[in-house]
């Protein structure tokens, strides 16, 4: 049974990835930071159905906590076969209002966490000569989002990291790919009014907002054995918003 670690899996896209991967027979490690109750509820939901899941707490923006999380993981299993770097935060602010703290937090949670988790996960993957790394960026990382410059910069950084790491790990049997979601209905959209959401829906060529399931299905595709010739790619799951 392959082990998949999903960062930020207590809610939203990460939680749906956990459900889908568990249903497909993977052992799912549900990372969370603040939402302990939600993470434990999800874990119970899966194990009550006879599926394989455990919860693991860590603030992935902190390299010491990431190291400790992997040490705890290694007590239970040889290592992570599939890493989904999903944890993220969003903030809408005029560029000129972004503080040093806002910037540092955004980069730490959304980009440095990917570096820390890849570094730890790769130790086992390189030995095993097999691995899948799936990074969750954003369409704003591809084209830039107004009033989300720090978010866009972090998400663009994930795309650069994905492409470069894919080149470095190609001969080790490890693929590194990236999903760039469009507007997906999760808590992350709670700052938008109903009118804003309707405007975004109208701007999306397929005429609807995305769901966490849409992203989970793309992640499952990249994780598959059959996707071994696909690496360094960015797939937009955005209803045609960015082409
Ligand atoms: P969400 O519902 O707000 O969930 C965010 C998740 O990230 C939560 O599980 C949260 O865990 C976790 N997280 C945040 N900071 C963390 C930290 N320091 N350490 C560990 N976990 C942390 O957001 P979502 O919409 O599912 O977003 C998931 C990913 O998709 C993010 O990277 C986001 O940028 C990206 N994305 C989303 C959209 C969208 O429209 N929703 C579009 C493009 C890209 P706790 O609650 O336990 O702290």
Short mmCIF file of C-alpha atoms and ligand atoms in Angstrom, two decimals:
data_model
loop_
_atom_site.label_atom_id
_atom_site.label_comp_id
_atom_site.label_asym_id
_atom_site.label_seq_id
_atom_site.Cartn_x
_atom_site.Cartn_y
_atom_site.Cartn_z
CA UNK A 1 0.00 0.00 0.00
CA UNK A 2 1.47 3.36 -1.00
CA UNK A 3 1.73 6.14 1.59
CA UNK A 4 0.50 9.59 0.61
CA UNK A 5 1.11 12.67 2.73
CA UNK A 6 -1.23 15.56 2.05
CA UNK A 7 -0.32 18.86 3.68
CA UNK A 8 -3.22 21.02 4.82
CA UNK A 9 -5.69 18.16 4.56
CA UNK A 10 -8.01 19.15 7.41
CA UNK A 11 -10.30 21.12 5.07
CA UNK A 12 -11.03 22.04 1.46
CA UNK A 13 -8.96 20.64 -1.39
CA UNK A 14 -6.59 18.69 0.88
CA UNK A 15 -9.46 16.95 2.68
CA UNK A 16 -11.00 15.90 -0.63
CA UNK A 17 -7.64 14.55 -1.82
CA UNK A 18 -7.49 12.52 1.41
CA UNK A 19 -10.97 11.06 0.76
CA UNK A 20 -10.27 10.17 -2.87
CA UNK A 21 -6.83 8.65 -2.24
CA UNK A 22 -8.12 6.64 0.73
CA UNK A 23 -11.02 5.35 -1.41
CA UNK A 24 -8.50 4.30 -4.06
CA UNK A 25 -6.56 2.19 -1.55
CA UNK A 26 -3.74 4.50 -0.46
CA UNK A 27 -2.64 4.91 3.16
CA UNK A 28 -3.39 8.59 3.75
CA UNK A 29 -1.50 10.84 6.15
CA UNK A 30 -3.62 13.88 6.91
CA UNK A 31 -1.46 16.85 7.89
CA UNK A 32 -3.15 19.74 9.67
CA UNK A 33 -2.06 22.75 11.66
CA UNK A 34 -4.93 24.52 13.44
CA UNK A 35 -8.03 22.48 12.55
CA UNK A 36 -7.43 19.48 14.79
CA UNK A 37 -11.11 18.63 15.21
CA UNK A 38 -11.77 18.70 11.46
CA UNK A 39 -8.68 16.60 10.74
CA UNK A 40 -9.59 14.01 13.37
CA UNK A 41 -13.19 13.96 12.14
CA UNK A 42 -12.00 13.29 8.59
CA UNK A 43 -9.64 10.58 9.79
CA UNK A 44 -12.47 8.88 11.75
CA UNK A 45 -14.79 9.17 8.75
CA UNK A 46 -12.23 7.27 6.64
CA UNK A 47 -11.18 4.64 9.18
CA UNK A 48 -14.85 3.95 10.06
CA UNK A 49 -15.25 3.01 6.39
CA UNK A 50 -12.34 0.56 6.71
CA UNK A 51 -9.97 2.89 4.86
CA UNK A 52 -6.41 3.64 5.90
CA UNK A 53 -5.72 7.10 7.37
CA UNK A 54 -3.86 8.84 10.17
CA UNK A 55 -3.65 12.49 11.29
CA UNK A 56 -0.38 14.30 11.78
CA UNK A 57 0.00 17.81 13.13
CA UNK A 58 2.67 20.21 11.92
CA UNK A 59 2.93 23.82 10.86
CA UNK A 60 4.61 23.16 7.51
CA UNK A 61 6.02 26.69 7.37
CA UNK A 62 8.38 25.68 10.20
CA UNK A 63 11.31 23.48 9.08
CA UNK A 64 11.75 22.01 12.59
CA UNK A 65 8.11 20.91 12.71
CA UNK A 66 8.40 19.41 9.21
CA UNK A 67 11.49 17.43 10.25
CA UNK A 68 9.70 16.22 13.37
CA UNK A 69 6.59 15.25 11.33
CA UNK A 70 8.72 13.09 9.01
CA UNK A 71 10.50 11.51 11.99
CA UNK A 72 7.07 10.54 13.40
CA UNK A 73 5.95 9.28 9.98
CA UNK A 74 9.05 7.09 9.73
CA UNK A 75 8.09 5.37 13.00
CA UNK A 76 4.96 4.04 11.26
CA UNK A 77 6.02 3.47 7.66
CA UNK A 78 9.24 3.36 5.62
CA UNK A 79 8.51 6.73 4.02
CA UNK A 80 6.23 8.82 1.87
CA UNK A 81 5.68 7.60 -1.69
CA UNK A 82 3.42 10.44 -2.77
CA UNK A 83 3.63 13.97 -1.41
CA UNK A 84 0.87 16.47 -2.11
CA UNK A 85 1.99 19.96 -1.12
CA UNK A 86 -1.38 21.58 -0.66
CA UNK A 87 -1.25 23.68 2.55
CA UNK A 88 -1.77 27.32 1.80
CA UNK A 89 -3.13 30.65 2.91
CA UNK A 90 -4.54 33.56 0.92
CA UNK A 91 -4.72 37.27 1.61
CA UNK A 92 -6.19 40.09 -0.45
CA UNK A 93 -4.41 43.41 -0.02
CA UNK A 94 -3.20 46.31 -2.12
CA UNK A 95 0.47 45.75 -2.87
CA UNK A 96 1.41 48.96 -1.05
CA UNK A 97 -0.36 47.72 2.12
CA UNK A 98 1.49 44.39 2.31
CA UNK A 99 3.68 44.40 5.44
CA UNK A 100 7.00 42.60 5.92
CA UNK A 101 5.15 40.14 8.17
CA UNK A 102 2.43 39.52 5.54
CA UNK A 103 5.10 38.86 2.93
CA UNK A 104 7.20 36.56 5.11
CA UNK A 105 4.18 34.54 6.27
CA UNK A 106 2.87 34.14 2.71
CA UNK A 107 6.23 32.91 1.40
CA UNK A 108 6.80 30.65 4.42
CA UNK A 109 3.42 28.89 4.30
CA UNK A 110 2.89 28.77 0.55
CA UNK A 111 6.41 28.29 -0.82
CA UNK A 112 9.04 27.45 1.82
CA UNK A 113 6.78 24.65 3.11
CA UNK A 114 7.05 22.99 -0.30
CA UNK A 115 10.84 23.11 -0.08
CA UNK A 116 10.88 21.70 3.47
CA UNK A 117 8.45 18.86 2.70
CA UNK A 118 10.08 17.90 -0.61
CA UNK A 119 13.50 17.80 1.05
CA UNK A 120 12.30 15.38 3.73
CA UNK A 121 10.15 13.22 1.45
CA UNK A 122 12.88 12.84 -1.15
CA UNK A 123 15.19 10.90 1.21
CA UNK A 124 12.91 7.86 0.99
CA UNK A 125 11.84 8.44 -2.62
CA UNK A 126 15.43 8.57 -3.89
CA UNK A 127 16.28 5.32 -2.05
CA UNK A 128 13.12 3.69 -3.37
CA UNK A 129 13.76 5.02 -6.88
CA UNK A 130 10.09 5.90 -7.05
CA UNK A 131 8.06 8.90 -6.01
CA UNK A 132 5.37 11.37 -6.91
CA UNK A 133 5.41 15.00 -5.83
CA UNK A 134 2.29 17.00 -6.61
CA UNK A 135 2.38 20.71 -5.81
CA UNK A 136 -0.73 22.85 -5.58
CA UNK A 137 -0.06 26.26 -7.10
CA UNK A 138 -2.77 28.58 -8.46
CA UNK A 139 -3.74 30.17 -11.74
CA UNK A 140 -2.58 33.43 -10.11
CA UNK A 141 0.89 31.90 -10.03
CA UNK A 142 0.65 31.55 -13.81
CA UNK A 143 -0.75 34.95 -14.74
CA UNK A 144 -0.64 37.12 -11.58
CA UNK A 145 -3.60 38.26 -9.50
CA UNK A 146 -4.28 41.91 -8.66
CA UNK A 147 -4.29 42.61 -4.89
CA UNK A 148 -2.65 39.21 -4.35
CA UNK A 149 0.92 39.97 -5.37
CA UNK A 150 2.55 38.09 -2.47
CA UNK A 151 0.22 35.11 -3.02
CA UNK A 152 0.92 35.17 -6.78
CA UNK A 153 4.69 35.39 -6.20
CA UNK A 154 4.65 32.39 -3.84
CA UNK A 155 2.50 30.36 -6.24
CA UNK A 156 4.74 31.28 -9.21
CA UNK A 157 7.68 30.13 -7.06
CA UNK A 158 6.01 26.72 -6.71
CA UNK A 159 5.87 26.44 -10.50
CA UNK A 160 9.61 27.22 -10.78
CA UNK A 161 10.43 24.74 -8.01
CA UNK A 162 8.33 22.06 -9.72
CA UNK A 163 10.07 22.43 -13.08
CA UNK A 164 13.60 22.54 -11.69
CA UNK A 165 13.09 19.66 -9.24
CA UNK A 166 11.51 17.54 -11.98
CA UNK A 167 14.70 17.88 -14.01
CA UNK A 168 16.90 16.97 -11.06
CA UNK A 169 14.88 13.91 -10.00
CA UNK A 170 13.94 12.51 -13.41
CA UNK A 171 16.52 9.71 -13.34
CA UNK A 172 15.45 8.72 -9.81
CA UNK A 173 12.00 7.61 -10.95
CA UNK A 174 10.39 10.57 -9.21
CA UNK A 175 7.95 12.82 -11.02
CA UNK A 176 7.24 16.36 -9.87
CA UNK A 177 4.15 18.09 -11.20
CA UNK A 178 1.96 21.00 -10.38
CA UNK A 179 -1.76 21.71 -10.37
CA UNK A 180 -2.83 25.32 -10.84
CA UNK A 181 -6.45 25.51 -9.65
CA UNK A 182 -8.86 28.21 -10.73
CA UNK A 183 -11.65 29.35 -8.42
CA UNK A 184 -12.54 26.41 -6.19
CA UNK A 185 -15.36 26.45 -3.64
CA UNK A 186 -13.65 26.16 -0.24
CA UNK A 187 -13.21 28.25 2.92
CA UNK A 188 -10.51 30.15 1.03
CA UNK A 189 -13.27 31.98 -0.85
CA UNK A 190 -14.97 33.15 2.36
CA UNK A 191 -13.65 36.69 1.84
CA UNK A 192 -15.69 36.97 -1.38
CA UNK A 193 -19.32 38.22 -1.41
CA UNK A 194 -22.04 36.35 -3.30
CA UNK A 195 -21.81 39.05 -6.01
CA UNK A 196 -18.03 38.53 -6.32
CA UNK A 197 -18.57 34.77 -6.65
CA UNK A 198 -21.24 35.27 -9.32
CA UNK A 199 -18.86 37.53 -11.24
CA UNK A 200 -16.11 34.89 -11.03
CA UNK A 201 -18.59 32.22 -12.16
CA UNK A 202 -19.55 34.35 -15.18
CA UNK A 203 -15.89 34.93 -16.02
CA UNK A 204 -15.23 31.16 -16.02
CA UNK A 205 -15.79 29.76 -19.54
CA UNK A 206 -17.49 26.57 -18.29
CA UNK A 207 -19.93 28.75 -16.30
CA UNK A 208 -19.36 27.26 -12.85
CA UNK A 209 -16.89 27.32 -9.99
CA UNK A 210 -14.62 24.36 -9.39
CA UNK A 211 -14.93 21.86 -6.55
CA UNK A 212 -12.25 20.25 -4.37
CA UNK A 213 -13.08 16.96 -6.17
CA UNK A 214 -11.94 18.50 -9.47
CA UNK A 215 -8.48 19.08 -7.98
CA UNK A 216 -8.34 15.72 -6.17
CA UNK A 217 -9.01 13.89 -9.45
CA UNK A 218 -6.11 15.71 -11.14
CA UNK A 219 -3.83 14.80 -8.22
CA UNK A 220 -4.88 11.14 -8.49
CA UNK A 221 -3.97 11.22 -12.19
CA UNK A 222 -0.44 12.50 -11.46
CA UNK A 223 0.02 9.92 -8.69
CA UNK A 224 -0.78 6.99 -10.96
CA UNK A 225 1.86 4.51 -12.05
CA UNK A 226 0.80 5.25 -15.62
CA UNK A 227 1.83 8.90 -15.32
CA UNK A 228 5.56 8.06 -15.12
CA UNK A 229 6.36 9.94 -18.36
CA UNK A 230 4.70 13.16 -17.16
CA UNK A 231 6.95 15.41 -15.11
CA UNK A 232 7.69 19.11 -14.70
CA UNK A 233 4.18 19.95 -15.90
CA UNK A 234 1.66 22.50 -14.75
CA UNK A 235 -1.95 21.55 -15.34
CA UNK A 236 -4.60 24.25 -15.05
CA UNK A 237 -7.79 22.97 -13.45
CA UNK A 238 -9.69 26.19 -13.85
CA UNK A 239 -12.72 25.77 -16.11
CA UNK A 240 -10.87 27.63 -18.86
CA UNK A 241 -10.33 30.81 -16.79
CA UNK A 242 -6.64 30.83 -17.77
CA UNK A 243 -5.62 29.10 -21.01
P1 LIG B 1 -8.65 26.09 2.74
O1 LIG B 1 -9.99 25.45 2.64
O2 LIG B 1 -8.52 27.44 3.36
O3 LIG B 1 -7.67 25.05 3.47
C1 LIG B 1 -6.34 25.38 3.70
C2 LIG B 1 -5.65 24.20 4.34
O4 LIG B 1 -4.26 24.57 4.51
C3 LIG B 1 -6.20 23.87 5.70
O5 LIG B 1 -6.31 22.47 5.83
C4 LIG B 1 -5.13 24.41 6.65
O6 LIG B 1 -4.98 23.63 7.82
C5 LIG B 1 -3.89 24.26 5.83
N1 LIG B 1 -2.80 25.10 6.30
C6 LIG B 1 -2.70 26.45 6.28
N2 LIG B 1 -1.55 26.85 6.83
C7 LIG B 1 -0.91 25.71 7.22
C8 LIG B 1 0.33 25.46 7.86
N3 LIG B 1 1.14 26.46 8.22
N4 LIG B 1 0.68 24.17 8.12
C9 LIG B 1 -0.13 23.14 7.78
N5 LIG B 1 -1.32 23.33 7.16
C10 LIG B 1 -1.71 24.60 6.90
O7 LIG B 1 -7.98 26.25 1.30
P2 LIG B 1 -8.14 25.42 -0.05
O8 LIG B 1 -8.97 26.23 -0.96
O9 LIG B 1 -8.48 24.02 0.23
O10 LIG B 1 -6.64 25.55 -0.58
C11 LIG B 1 -5.75 24.45 -0.69
C12 LIG B 1 -4.62 24.86 -1.64
O11 LIG B 1 -5.17 25.18 -2.92
C13 LIG B 1 -3.86 26.10 -1.17
O12 LIG B 1 -2.50 25.96 -1.44
C14 LIG B 1 -4.45 27.20 -2.05
O13 LIG B 1 -3.57 28.27 -2.22
C15 LIG B 1 -4.70 26.44 -3.33
N6 LIG B 1 -5.68 27.09 -4.20
C16 LIG B 1 -6.97 27.24 -3.81
C17 LIG B 1 -7.85 27.90 -4.67
C18 LIG B 1 -9.31 28.11 -4.32
O14 LIG B 1 -10.00 28.82 -5.07
N7 LIG B 1 -9.82 27.56 -3.23
C19 LIG B 1 -7.42 28.36 -5.91
C20 LIG B 1 -6.09 28.17 -6.27
C21 LIG B 1 -5.23 27.52 -5.41
P3 LIG B 1 -5.47 24.07 9.30
O15 LIG B 1 -6.86 24.64 9.15
O16 LIG B 1 -5.42 22.78 10.06
O17 LIG B 1 -4.47 25.07 9.82
#
